[in-house]
mmCIF file of C-alpha atoms and ligand atoms in Angstrom:
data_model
loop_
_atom_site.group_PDB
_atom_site.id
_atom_site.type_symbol
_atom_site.label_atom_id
_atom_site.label_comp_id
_atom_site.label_asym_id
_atom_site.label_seq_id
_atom_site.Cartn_x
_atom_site.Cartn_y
_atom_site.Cartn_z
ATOM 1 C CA UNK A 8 -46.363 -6.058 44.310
ATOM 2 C CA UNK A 9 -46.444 -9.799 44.178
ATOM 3 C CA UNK A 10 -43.453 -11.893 42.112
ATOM 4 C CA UNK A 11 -44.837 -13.790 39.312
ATOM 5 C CA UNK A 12 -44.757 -17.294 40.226
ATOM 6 C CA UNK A 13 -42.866 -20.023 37.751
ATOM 7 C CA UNK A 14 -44.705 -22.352 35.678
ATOM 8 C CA UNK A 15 -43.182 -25.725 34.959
ATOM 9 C CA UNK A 16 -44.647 -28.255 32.664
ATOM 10 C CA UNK A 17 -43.734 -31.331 32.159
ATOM 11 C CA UNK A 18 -43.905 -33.840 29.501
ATOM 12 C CA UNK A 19 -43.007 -37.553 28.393
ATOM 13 C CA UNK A 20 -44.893 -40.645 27.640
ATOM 14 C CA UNK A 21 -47.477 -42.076 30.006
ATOM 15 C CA UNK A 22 -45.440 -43.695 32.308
ATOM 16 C CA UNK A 23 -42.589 -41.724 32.322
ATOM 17 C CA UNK A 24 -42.720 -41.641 35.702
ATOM 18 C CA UNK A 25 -43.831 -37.801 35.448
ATOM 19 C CA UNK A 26 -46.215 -37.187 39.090
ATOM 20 C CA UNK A 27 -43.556 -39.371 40.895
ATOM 21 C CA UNK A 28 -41.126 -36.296 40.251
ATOM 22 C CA UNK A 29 -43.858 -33.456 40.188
ATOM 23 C CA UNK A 30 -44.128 -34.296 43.786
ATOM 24 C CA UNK A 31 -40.361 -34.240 44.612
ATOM 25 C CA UNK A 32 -39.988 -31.440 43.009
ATOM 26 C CA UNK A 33 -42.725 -29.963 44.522
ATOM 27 C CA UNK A 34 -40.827 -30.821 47.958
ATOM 28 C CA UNK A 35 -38.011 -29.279 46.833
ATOM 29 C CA UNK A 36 -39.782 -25.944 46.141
ATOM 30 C CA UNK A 37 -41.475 -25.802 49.438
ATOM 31 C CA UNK A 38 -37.902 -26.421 51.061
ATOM 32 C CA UNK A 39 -36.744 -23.649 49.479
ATOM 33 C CA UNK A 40 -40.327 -21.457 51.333
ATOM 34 C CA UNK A 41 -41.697 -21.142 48.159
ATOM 35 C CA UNK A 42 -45.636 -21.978 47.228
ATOM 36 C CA UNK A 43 -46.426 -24.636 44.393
ATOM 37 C CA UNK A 44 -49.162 -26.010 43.199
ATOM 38 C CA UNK A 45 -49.155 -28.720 41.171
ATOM 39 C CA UNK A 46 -52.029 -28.954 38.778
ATOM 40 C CA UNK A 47 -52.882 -31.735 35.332
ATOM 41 C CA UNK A 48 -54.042 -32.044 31.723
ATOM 42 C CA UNK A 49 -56.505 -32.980 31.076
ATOM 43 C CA UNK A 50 -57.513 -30.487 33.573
ATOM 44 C CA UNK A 51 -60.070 -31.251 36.374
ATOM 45 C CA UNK A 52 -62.327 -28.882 34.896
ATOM 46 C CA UNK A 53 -65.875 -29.812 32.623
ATOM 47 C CA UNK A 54 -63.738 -30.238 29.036
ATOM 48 C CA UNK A 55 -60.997 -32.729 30.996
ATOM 49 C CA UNK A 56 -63.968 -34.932 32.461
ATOM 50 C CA UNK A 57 -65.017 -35.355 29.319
ATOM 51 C CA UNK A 58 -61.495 -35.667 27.946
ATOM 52 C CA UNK A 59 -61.012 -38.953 30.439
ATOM 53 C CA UNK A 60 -64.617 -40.474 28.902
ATOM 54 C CA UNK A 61 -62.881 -40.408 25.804
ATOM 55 C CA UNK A 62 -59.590 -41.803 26.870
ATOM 56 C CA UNK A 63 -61.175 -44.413 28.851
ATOM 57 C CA UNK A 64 -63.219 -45.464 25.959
ATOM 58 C CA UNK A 65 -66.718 -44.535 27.839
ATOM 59 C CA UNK A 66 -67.135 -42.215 25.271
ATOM 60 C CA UNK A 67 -66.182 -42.483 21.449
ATOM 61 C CA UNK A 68 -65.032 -39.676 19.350
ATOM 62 C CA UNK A 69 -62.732 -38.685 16.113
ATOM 63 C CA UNK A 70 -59.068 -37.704 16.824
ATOM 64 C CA UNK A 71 -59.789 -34.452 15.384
ATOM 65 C CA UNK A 72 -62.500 -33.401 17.773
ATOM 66 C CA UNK A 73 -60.061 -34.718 20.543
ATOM 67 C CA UNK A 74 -57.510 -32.285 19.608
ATOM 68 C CA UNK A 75 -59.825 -29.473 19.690
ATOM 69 C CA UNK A 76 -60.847 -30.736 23.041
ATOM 70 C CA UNK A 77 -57.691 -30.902 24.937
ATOM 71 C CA UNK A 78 -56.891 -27.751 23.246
ATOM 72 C CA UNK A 79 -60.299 -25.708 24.863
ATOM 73 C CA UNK A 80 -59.588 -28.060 27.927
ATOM 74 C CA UNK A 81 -55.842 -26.440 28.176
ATOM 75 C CA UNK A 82 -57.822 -22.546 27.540
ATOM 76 C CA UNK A 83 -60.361 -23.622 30.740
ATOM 77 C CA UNK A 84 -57.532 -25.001 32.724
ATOM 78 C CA UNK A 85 -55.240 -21.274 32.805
ATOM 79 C CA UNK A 86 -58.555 -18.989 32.221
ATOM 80 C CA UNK A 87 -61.425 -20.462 34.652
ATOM 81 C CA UNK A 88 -62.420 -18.261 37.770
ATOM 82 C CA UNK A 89 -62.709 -20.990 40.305
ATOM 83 C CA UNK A 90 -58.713 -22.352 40.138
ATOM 84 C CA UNK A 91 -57.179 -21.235 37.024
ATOM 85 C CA UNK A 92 -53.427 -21.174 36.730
ATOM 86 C CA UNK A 93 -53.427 -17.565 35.244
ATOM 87 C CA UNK A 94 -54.675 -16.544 38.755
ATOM 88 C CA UNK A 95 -52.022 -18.599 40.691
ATOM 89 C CA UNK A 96 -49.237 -17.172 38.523
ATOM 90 C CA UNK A 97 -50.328 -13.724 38.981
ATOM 91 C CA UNK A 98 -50.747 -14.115 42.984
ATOM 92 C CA UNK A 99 -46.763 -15.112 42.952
ATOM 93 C CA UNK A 100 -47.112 -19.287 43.186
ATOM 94 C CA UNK A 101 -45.220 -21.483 41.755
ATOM 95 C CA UNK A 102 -47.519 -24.210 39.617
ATOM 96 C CA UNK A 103 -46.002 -27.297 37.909
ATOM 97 C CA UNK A 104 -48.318 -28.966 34.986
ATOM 98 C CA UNK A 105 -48.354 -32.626 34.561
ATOM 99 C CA UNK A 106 -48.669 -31.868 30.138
ATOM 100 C CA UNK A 107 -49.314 -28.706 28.495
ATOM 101 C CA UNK A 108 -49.179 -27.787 24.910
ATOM 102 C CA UNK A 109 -46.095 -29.990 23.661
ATOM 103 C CA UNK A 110 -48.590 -33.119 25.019
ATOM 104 C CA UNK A 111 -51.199 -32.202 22.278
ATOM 105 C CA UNK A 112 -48.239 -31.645 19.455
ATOM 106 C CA UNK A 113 -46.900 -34.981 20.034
ATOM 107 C CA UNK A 114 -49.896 -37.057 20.837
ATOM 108 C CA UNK A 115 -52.769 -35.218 18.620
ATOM 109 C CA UNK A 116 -50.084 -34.758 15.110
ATOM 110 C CA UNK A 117 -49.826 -38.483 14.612
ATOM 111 C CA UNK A 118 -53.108 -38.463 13.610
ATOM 112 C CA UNK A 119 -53.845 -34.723 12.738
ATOM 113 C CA UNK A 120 -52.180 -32.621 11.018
ATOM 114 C CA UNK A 121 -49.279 -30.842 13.612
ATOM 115 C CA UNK A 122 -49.747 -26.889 11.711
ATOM 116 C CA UNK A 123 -53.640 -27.363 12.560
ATOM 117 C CA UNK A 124 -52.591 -28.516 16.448
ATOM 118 C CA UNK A 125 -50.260 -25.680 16.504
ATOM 119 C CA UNK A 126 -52.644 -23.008 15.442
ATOM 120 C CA UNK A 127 -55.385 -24.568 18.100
ATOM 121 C CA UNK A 128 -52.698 -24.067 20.774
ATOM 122 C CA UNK A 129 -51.542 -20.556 19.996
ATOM 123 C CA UNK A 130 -53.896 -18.710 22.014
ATOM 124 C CA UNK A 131 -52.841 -21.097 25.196
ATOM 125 C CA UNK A 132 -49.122 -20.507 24.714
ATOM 126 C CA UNK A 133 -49.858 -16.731 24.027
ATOM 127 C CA UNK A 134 -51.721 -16.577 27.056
ATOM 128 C CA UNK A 135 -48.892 -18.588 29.290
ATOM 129 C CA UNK A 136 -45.296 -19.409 28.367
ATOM 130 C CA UNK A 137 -43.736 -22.057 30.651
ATOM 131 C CA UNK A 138 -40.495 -21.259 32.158
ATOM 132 C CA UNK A 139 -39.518 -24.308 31.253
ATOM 133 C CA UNK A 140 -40.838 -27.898 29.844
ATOM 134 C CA UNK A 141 -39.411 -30.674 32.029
ATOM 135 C CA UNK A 142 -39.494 -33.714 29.020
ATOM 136 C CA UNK A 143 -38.699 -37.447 30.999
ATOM 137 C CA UNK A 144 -37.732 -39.439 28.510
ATOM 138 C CA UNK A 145 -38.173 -43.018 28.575
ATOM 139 C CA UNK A 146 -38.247 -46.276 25.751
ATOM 140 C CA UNK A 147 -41.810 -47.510 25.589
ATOM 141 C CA UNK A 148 -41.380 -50.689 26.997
ATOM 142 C CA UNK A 149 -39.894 -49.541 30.036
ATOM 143 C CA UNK A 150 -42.718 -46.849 29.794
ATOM 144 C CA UNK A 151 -45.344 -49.876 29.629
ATOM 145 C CA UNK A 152 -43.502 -51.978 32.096
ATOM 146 C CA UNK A 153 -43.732 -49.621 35.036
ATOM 147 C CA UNK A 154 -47.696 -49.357 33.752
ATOM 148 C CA UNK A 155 -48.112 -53.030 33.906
ATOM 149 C CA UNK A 156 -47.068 -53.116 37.849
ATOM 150 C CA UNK A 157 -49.227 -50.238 38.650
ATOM 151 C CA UNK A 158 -52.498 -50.418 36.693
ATOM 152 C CA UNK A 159 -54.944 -52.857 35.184
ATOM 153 C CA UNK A 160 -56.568 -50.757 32.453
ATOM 154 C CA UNK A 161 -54.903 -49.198 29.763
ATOM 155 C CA UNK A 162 -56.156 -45.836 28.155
ATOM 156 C CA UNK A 163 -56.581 -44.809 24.171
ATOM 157 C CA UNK A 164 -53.022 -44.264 23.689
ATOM 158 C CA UNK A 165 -50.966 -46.473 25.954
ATOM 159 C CA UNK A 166 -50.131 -48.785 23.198
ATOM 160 C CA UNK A 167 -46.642 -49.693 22.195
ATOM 161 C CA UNK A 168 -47.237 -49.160 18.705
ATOM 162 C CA UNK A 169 -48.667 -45.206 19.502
ATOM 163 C CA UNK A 170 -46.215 -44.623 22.460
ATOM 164 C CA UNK A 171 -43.067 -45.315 20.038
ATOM 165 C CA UNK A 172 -44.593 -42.497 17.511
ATOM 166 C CA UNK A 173 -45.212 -40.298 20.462
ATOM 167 C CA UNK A 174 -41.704 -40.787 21.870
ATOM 168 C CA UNK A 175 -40.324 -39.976 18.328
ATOM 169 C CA UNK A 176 -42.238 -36.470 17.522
ATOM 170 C CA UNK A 177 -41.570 -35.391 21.222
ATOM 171 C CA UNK A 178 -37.993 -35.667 20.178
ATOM 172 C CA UNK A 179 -38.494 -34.277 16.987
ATOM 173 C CA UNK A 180 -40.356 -31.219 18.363
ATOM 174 C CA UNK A 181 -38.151 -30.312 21.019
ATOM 175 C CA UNK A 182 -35.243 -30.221 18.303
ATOM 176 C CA UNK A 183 -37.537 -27.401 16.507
ATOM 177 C CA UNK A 184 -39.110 -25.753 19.801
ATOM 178 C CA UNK A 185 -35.219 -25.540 21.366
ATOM 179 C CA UNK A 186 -35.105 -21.858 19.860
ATOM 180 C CA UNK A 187 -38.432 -20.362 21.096
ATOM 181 C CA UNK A 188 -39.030 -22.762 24.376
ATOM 182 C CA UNK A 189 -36.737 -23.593 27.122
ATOM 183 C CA UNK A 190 -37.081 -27.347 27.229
ATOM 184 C CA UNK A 191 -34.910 -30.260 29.196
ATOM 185 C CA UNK A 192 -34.299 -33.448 28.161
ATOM 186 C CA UNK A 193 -34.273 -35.703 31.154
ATOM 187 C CA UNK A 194 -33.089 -39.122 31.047
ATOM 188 C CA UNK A 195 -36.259 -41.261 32.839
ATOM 189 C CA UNK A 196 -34.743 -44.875 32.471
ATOM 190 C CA UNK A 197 -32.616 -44.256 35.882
ATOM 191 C CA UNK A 198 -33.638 -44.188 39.725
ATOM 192 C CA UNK A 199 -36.324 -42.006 40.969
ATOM 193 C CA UNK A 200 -33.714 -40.204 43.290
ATOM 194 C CA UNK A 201 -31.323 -39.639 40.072
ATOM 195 C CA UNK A 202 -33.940 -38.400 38.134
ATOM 196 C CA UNK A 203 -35.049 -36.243 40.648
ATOM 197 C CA UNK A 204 -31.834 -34.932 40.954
ATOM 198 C CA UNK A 205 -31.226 -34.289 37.817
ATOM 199 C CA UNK A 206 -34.467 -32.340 37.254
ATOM 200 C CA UNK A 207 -33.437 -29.707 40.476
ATOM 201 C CA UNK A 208 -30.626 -29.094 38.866
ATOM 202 C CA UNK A 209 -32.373 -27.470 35.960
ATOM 203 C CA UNK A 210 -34.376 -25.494 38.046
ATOM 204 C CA UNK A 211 -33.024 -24.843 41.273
ATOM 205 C CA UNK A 212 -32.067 -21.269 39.863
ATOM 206 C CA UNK A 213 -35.822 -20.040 39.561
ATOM 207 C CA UNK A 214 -35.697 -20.773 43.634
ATOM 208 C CA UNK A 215 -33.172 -19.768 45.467
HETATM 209 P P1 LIG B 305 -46.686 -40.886 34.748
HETATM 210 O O1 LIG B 305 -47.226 -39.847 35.690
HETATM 211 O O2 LIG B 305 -45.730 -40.311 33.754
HETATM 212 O O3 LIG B 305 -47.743 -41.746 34.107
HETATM 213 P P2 LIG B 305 -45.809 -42.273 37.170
HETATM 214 O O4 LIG B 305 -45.012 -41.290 37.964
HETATM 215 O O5 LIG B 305 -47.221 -42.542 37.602
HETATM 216 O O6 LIG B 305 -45.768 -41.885 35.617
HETATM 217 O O7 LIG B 305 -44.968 -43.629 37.144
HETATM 218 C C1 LIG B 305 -45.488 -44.820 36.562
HETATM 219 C C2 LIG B 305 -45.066 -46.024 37.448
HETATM 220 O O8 LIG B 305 -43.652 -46.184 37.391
HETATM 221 C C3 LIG B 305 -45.415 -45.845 38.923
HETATM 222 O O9 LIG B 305 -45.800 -47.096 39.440
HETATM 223 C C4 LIG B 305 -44.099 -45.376 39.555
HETATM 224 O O10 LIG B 305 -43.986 -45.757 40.902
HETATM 225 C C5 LIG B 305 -43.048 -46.079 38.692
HETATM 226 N N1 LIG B 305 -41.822 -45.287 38.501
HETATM 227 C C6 LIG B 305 -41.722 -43.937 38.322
HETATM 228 N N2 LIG B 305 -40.437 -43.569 38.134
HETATM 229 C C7 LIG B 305 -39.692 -44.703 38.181
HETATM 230 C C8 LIG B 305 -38.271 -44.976 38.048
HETATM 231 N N3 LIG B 305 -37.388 -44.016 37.814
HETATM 232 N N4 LIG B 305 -37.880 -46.252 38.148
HETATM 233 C C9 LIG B 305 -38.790 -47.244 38.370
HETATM 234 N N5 LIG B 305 -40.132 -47.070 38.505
HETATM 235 C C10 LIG B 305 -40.587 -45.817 38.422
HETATM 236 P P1 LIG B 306 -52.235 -38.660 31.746
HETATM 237 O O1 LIG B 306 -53.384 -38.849 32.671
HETATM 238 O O2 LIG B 306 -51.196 -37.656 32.075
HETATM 239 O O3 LIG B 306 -51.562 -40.070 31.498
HETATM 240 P P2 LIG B 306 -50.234 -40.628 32.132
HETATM 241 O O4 LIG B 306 -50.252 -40.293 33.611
HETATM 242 O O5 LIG B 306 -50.321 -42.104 31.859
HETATM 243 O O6 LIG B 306 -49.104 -39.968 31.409
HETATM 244 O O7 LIG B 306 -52.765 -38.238 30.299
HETATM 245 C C1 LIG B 306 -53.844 -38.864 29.767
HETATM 246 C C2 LIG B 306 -53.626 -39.169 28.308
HETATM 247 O O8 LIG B 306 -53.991 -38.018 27.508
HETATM 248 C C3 LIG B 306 -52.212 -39.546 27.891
HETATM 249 O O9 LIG B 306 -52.312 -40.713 27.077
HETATM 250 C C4 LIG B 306 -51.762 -38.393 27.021
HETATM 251 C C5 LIG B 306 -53.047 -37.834 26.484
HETATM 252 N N1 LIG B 306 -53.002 -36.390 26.129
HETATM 253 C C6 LIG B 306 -53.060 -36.014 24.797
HETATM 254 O O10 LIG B 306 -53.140 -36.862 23.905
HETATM 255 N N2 LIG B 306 -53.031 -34.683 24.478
HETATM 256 C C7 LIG B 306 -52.949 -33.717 25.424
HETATM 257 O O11 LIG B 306 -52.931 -32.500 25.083
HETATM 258 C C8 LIG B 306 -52.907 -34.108 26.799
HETATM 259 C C9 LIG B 306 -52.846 -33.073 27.884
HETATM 260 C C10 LIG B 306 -52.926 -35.469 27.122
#
């Protein structure tokens, strides 16, 4: 019988500088002969198209139906039959998740209520547990700095202003979640190879 595969999410602000290390680390994996996938939220799937409408501003909605949104999105994402992590897991590869549940906490709860969030996420985090939740953390305006360089348009949230509250309830949660989740705190304000570094050393174990 196959070995489960790992699944490693990880988390931080936009611009944290989380796919530049999903895809060392996803080197580092497949050094070590080991499958990964790496995989999003919001998902490629119907719900996350409609997801970027609404963080693009194409489309307009409440925050409330947004939360219930990312939270079927997350459901489609592990469940669906064409490339759903569930399936990946259970055929023994590795998949790391740019976001996963402690996303929607942090980003839905300053505007909805976090219990409600919670409760909309239960049967995702029932369904798959991470190993472990990679969090990069990073001030906001070295967050929006490295966006500036990169990008011209700026999404719903990529405010100052919002990413500070995000920043703060990430922190917040992850001092409540350190019982019942595995979760590292990276520092993200150093070099990529640093942070890279730092993050293998977390995980190498599940590897090798
Ligand atoms: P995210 O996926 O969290 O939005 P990215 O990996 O896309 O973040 O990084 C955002 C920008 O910052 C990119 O232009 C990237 O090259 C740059 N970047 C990422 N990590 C670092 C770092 N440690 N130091 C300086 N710039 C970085
Ligand atoms: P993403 O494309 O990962 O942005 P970035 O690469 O800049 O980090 O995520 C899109 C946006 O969606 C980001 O602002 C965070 C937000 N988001 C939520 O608010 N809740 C969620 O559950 C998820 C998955 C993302």
């Amino acid at each position: 019988m196959n070995k489960r595969g790992r699944f490693i999410t990880f988390e931080g602000i936009d611009g944290s500088g989380k796919s530049t290390q999903i895809s060392l680390l996803k080197k580092h994996i497949e050094q070590c002969d080991a499958s990964c996938y790496e995989t999003l939220e919001p998902s490629g799937g119907p719900v996350g198209a409609m997801l970027r409408q609404c963080l693009s501003g194409r489309m307009k909605t409440d925050e409330k139906t947004l939360a219930a949104l990312f939270a079927a999105d997350r459901l489609d994402h592990l469940l669906n039959e064409n490339d759903g992590i569930c399936s990946k897991i259970e055929q023994g590869i590795n998949v790391i998740c740019d976001r996963y549940i402690l996303s929607s906490y942090a980003y839905q709860s300053v505007r909805v209520p976090l219990d409600w969030v919670m409760q909309l996420n239960e049967q995702a985090i029932q369904t798959l547990k991470p190993d472990c939740h990679i969090f990069i953390d990073v001030t906001p305006d070295t967050a929006l700095e490295r966006m500036a360089q990169g990008r011209f348009h700026k999404d719903l949230f990529e405010t100052k202003e919002r990413l500070t509250e995000v920043r703060q309830r990430y922190l917040e949660l992850i001092d409540t979640l350190q019982e019942k989740e595995t979760i590292f705190i990276i520092d993200g304000n150093q070099t990529i190879e640093k942070i890279s570094a730092d993050i293998w050393n977390k995980v190498q174990h599940f590897f090798l």
